[in-house]
Tab-separated table of C-alpha atoms and ligand atoms in Angstrom:
chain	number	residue	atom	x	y	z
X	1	UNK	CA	0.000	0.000	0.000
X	2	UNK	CA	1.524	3.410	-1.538
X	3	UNK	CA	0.957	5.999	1.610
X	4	UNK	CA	0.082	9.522	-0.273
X	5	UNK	CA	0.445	13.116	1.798
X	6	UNK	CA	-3.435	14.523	2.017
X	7	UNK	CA	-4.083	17.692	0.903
X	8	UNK	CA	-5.419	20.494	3.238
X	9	UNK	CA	-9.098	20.633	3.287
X	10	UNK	CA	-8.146	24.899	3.689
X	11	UNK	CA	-5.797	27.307	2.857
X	12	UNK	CA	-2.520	27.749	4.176
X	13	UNK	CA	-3.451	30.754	5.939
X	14	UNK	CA	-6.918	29.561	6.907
X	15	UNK	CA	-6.342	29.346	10.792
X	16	UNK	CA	-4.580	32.856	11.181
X	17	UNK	CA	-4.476	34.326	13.338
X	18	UNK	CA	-4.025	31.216	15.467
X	19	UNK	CA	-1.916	29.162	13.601
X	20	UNK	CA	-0.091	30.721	11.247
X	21	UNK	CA	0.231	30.298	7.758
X	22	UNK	CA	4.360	29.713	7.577
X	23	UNK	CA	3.649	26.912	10.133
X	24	UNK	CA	0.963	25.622	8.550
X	25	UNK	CA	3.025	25.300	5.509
X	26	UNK	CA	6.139	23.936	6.755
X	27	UNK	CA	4.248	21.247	8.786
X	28	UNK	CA	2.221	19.914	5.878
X	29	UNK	CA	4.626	20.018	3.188
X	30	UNK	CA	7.459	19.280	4.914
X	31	UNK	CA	7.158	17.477	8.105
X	32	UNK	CA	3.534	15.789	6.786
X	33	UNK	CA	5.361	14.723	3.947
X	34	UNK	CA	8.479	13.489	5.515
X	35	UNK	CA	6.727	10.570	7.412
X	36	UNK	CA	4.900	10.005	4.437
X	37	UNK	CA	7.669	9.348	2.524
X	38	UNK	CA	9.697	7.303	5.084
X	39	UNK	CA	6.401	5.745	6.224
X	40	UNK	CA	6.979	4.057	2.444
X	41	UNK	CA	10.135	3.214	2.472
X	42	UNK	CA	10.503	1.520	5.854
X	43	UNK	CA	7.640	-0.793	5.032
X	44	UNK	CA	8.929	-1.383	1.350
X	45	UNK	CA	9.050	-5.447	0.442
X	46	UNK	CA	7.729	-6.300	4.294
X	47	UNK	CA	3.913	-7.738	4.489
X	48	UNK	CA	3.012	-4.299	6.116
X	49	UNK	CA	2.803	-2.886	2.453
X	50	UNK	CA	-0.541	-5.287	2.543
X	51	UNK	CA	-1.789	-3.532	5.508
X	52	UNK	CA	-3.754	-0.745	6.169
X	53	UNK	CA	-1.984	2.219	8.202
X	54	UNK	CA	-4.715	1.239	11.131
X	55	UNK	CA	-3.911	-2.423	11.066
X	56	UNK	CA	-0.033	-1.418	10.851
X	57	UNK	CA	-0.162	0.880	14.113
X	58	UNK	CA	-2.511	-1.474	15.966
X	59	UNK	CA	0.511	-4.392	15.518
X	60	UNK	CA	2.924	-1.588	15.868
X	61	UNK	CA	5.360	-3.374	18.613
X	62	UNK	CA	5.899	-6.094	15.738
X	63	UNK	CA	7.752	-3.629	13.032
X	64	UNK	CA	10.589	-1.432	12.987
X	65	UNK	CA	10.963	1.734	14.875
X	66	UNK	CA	10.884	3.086	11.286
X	67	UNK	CA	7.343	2.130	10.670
X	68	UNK	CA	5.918	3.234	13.960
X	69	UNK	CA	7.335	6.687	13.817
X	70	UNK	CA	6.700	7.246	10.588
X	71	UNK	CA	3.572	5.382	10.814
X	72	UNK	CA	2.142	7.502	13.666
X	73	UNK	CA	3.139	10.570	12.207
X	74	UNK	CA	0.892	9.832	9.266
X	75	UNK	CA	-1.903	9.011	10.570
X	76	UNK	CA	-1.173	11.521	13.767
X	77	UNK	CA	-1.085	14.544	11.222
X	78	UNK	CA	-3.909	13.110	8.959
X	79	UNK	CA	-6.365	13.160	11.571
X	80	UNK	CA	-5.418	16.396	13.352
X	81	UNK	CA	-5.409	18.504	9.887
X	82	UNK	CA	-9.066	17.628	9.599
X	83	UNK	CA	-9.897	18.558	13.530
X	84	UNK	CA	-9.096	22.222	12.803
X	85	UNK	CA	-11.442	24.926	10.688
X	86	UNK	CA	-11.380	28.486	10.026
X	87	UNK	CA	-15.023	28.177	11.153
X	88	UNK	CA	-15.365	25.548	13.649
X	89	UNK	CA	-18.095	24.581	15.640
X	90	UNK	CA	-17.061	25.883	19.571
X	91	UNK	CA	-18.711	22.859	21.337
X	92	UNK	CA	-19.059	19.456	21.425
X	93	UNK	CA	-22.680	18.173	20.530
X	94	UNK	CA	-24.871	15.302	20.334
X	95	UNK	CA	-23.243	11.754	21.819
X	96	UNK	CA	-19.761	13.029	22.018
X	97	UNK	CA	-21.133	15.883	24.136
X	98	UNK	CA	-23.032	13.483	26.050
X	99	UNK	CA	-20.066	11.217	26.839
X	100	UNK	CA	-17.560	13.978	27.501
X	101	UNK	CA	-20.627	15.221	30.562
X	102	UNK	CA	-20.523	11.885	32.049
X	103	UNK	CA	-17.004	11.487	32.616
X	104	UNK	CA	-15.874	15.459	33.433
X	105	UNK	CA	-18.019	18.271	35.480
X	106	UNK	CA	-18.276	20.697	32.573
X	107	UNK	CA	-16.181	21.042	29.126
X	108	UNK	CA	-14.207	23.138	31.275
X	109	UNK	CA	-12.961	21.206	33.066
X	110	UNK	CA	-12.137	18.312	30.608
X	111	UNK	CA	-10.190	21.574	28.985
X	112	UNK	CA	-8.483	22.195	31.643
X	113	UNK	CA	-7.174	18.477	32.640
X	114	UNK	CA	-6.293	18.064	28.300
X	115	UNK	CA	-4.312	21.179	28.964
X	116	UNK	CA	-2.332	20.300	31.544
X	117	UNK	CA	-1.973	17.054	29.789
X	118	UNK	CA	-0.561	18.829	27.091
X	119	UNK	CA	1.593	21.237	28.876
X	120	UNK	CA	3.042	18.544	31.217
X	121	UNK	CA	4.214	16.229	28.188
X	122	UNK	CA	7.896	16.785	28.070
X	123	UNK	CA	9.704	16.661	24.868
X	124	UNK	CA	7.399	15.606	21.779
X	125	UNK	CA	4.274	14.083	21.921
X	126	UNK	CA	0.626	13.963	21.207
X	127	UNK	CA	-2.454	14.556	23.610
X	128	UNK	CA	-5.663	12.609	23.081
X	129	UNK	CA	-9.166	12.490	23.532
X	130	UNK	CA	-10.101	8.567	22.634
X	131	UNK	CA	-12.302	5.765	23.187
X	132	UNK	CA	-11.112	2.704	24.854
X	133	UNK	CA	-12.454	-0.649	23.762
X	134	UNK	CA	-14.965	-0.915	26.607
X	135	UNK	CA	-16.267	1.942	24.800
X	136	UNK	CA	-15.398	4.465	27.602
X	137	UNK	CA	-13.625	7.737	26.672
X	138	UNK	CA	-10.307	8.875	28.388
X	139	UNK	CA	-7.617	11.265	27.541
X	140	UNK	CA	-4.234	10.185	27.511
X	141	UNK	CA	-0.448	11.933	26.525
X	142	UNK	CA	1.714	9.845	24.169
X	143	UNK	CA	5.423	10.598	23.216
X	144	UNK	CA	7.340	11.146	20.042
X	145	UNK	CA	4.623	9.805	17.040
X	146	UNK	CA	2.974	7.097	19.445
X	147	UNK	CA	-1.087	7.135	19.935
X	148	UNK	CA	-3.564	5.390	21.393
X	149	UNK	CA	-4.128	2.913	18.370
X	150	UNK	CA	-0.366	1.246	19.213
X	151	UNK	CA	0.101	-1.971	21.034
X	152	UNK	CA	2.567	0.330	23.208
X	153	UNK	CA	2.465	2.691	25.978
X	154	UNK	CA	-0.981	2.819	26.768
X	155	UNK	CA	-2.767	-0.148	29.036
X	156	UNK	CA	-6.050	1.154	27.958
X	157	UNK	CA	-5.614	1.373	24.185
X	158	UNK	CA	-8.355	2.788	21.659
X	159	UNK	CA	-9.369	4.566	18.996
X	160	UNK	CA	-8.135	8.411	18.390
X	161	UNK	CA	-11.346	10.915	18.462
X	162	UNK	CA	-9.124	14.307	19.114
X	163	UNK	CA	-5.252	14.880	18.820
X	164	UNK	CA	-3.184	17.766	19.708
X	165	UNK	CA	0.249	17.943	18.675
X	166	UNK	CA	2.650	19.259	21.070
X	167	UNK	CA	6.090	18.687	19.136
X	168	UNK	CA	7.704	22.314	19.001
X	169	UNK	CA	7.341	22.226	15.115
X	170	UNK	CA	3.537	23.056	15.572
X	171	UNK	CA	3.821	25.950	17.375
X	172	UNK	CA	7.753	27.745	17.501
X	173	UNK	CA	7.511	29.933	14.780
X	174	UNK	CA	4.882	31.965	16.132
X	175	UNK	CA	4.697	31.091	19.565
X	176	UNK	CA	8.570	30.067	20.511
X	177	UNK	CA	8.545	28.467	23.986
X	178	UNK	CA	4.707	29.198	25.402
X	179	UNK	CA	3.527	25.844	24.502
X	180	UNK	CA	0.504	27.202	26.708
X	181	UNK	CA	-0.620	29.850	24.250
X	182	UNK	CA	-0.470	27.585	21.794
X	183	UNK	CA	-2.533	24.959	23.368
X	184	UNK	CA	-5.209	27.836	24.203
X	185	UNK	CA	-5.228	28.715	20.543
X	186	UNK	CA	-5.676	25.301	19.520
X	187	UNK	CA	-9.491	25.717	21.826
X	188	UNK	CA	-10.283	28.269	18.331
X	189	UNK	CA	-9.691	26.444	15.876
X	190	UNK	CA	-11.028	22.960	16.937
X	191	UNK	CA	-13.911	22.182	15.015
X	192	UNK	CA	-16.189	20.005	17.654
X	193	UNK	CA	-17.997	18.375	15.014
X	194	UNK	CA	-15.041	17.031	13.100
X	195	UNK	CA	-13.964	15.444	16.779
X	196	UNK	CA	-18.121	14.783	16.990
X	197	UNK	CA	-17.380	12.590	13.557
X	198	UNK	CA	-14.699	10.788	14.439
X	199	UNK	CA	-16.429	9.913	17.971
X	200	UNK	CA	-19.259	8.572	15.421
X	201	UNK	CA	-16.713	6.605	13.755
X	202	UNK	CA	-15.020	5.115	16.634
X	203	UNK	CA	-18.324	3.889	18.248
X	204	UNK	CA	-18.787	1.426	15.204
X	205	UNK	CA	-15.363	0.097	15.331
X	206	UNK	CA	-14.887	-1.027	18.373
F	1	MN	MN1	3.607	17.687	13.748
């Protein structure tokens, strides 16, 4: 299976002033593209070229470090491009919004503990919102290109619903060392129903 980069369902400059538009740029093109490319060649004449990306990362402990960096970083970056909008929805709705009030006090609060998620990873990493396999959801930090979907790190493994990447290439250009601001920006330009369709999605596959 050829892995292809995705284009951006928005302009470069869509998520100003937020994130901006020579970050956007540099992370699709370059960094998006990078693990696309080395995704490729690291599973090049092995039986993961066979697999889907999902079945690859799920079995991830089996293949090369290679793969599951490269791997991750594909599929990490895939699903977090289509999380953001120029125009997003501001709140969760419908089951997702039901599930997220049964588990936290108040979307502020689950905001507040996915912040200082995010803010306490050290070094690169991802945070999630996901749904374990007893169909529960949980947030969870994950380092380098890792997420939930890898037979690694997690006890309580599942399927990704919302990512937020916290390597410094997401946010230095514009915001140098305040991860923080960042990760308060990224509460802008989350589009709730994009998260609200992959929380959809995830229901039916596990
Ligand atoms: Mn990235």
């Amino acid at each position: 299976m050829i892995h292809q980069l995705p284009a951006l369902p928005y302009a470069y400059d869509a998520l100003e002033p937020h994130i901006d538009k020579a970050t956007m740029e540099i992370h699709h093109t370059r960094h998006h593209q990078a693990y696309v490319d080395n995704l490729n060649k690291s599973i090049a004449g092995t039986d993961a070229e066979n697999k889907t990306l999902e079945e690859i990362l799920q079995n991830v402990s089996k293949y090369s470090a290679a793969v599951r960096n490269n791997g991750g970083g594909h599929y990490n970056h895939s699903l977090f491009w289509k999380l953001l909008s120029a125009s997003p929805a501001k709140k969760p709705s419908g089951k997702l919004e039901a599930a997220i009030l049964a588990k936290w006090d108040s979307l502020e609060q689950f905001r507040e503990q996915f912040y200082n998620l995010s803010l306490a990873r050290f070094g690169s990493g991802w945070s999630w919102l996901y749904v374990k396999y007893n169909g529960q959801i949980e947030i969870a930090s994950t380092p380098n290109q890792d997420n939930p979907l890898m037979d690694v790190n997690l006890t309580d493994r599942g399927i990704p619903v919302l990512g937020l990447d916290v390597w410094e290439h997401a946010y230095y250009l514009k915001y140098q060392n305040k991860r923080a601001d960042y990760i308060k920006s990224f509460w802008e330009v989350l589009d709730w129903n994009a998260a609200a369709a992959n929380y959809e999605h995830a229901l039916k596959q596990i």
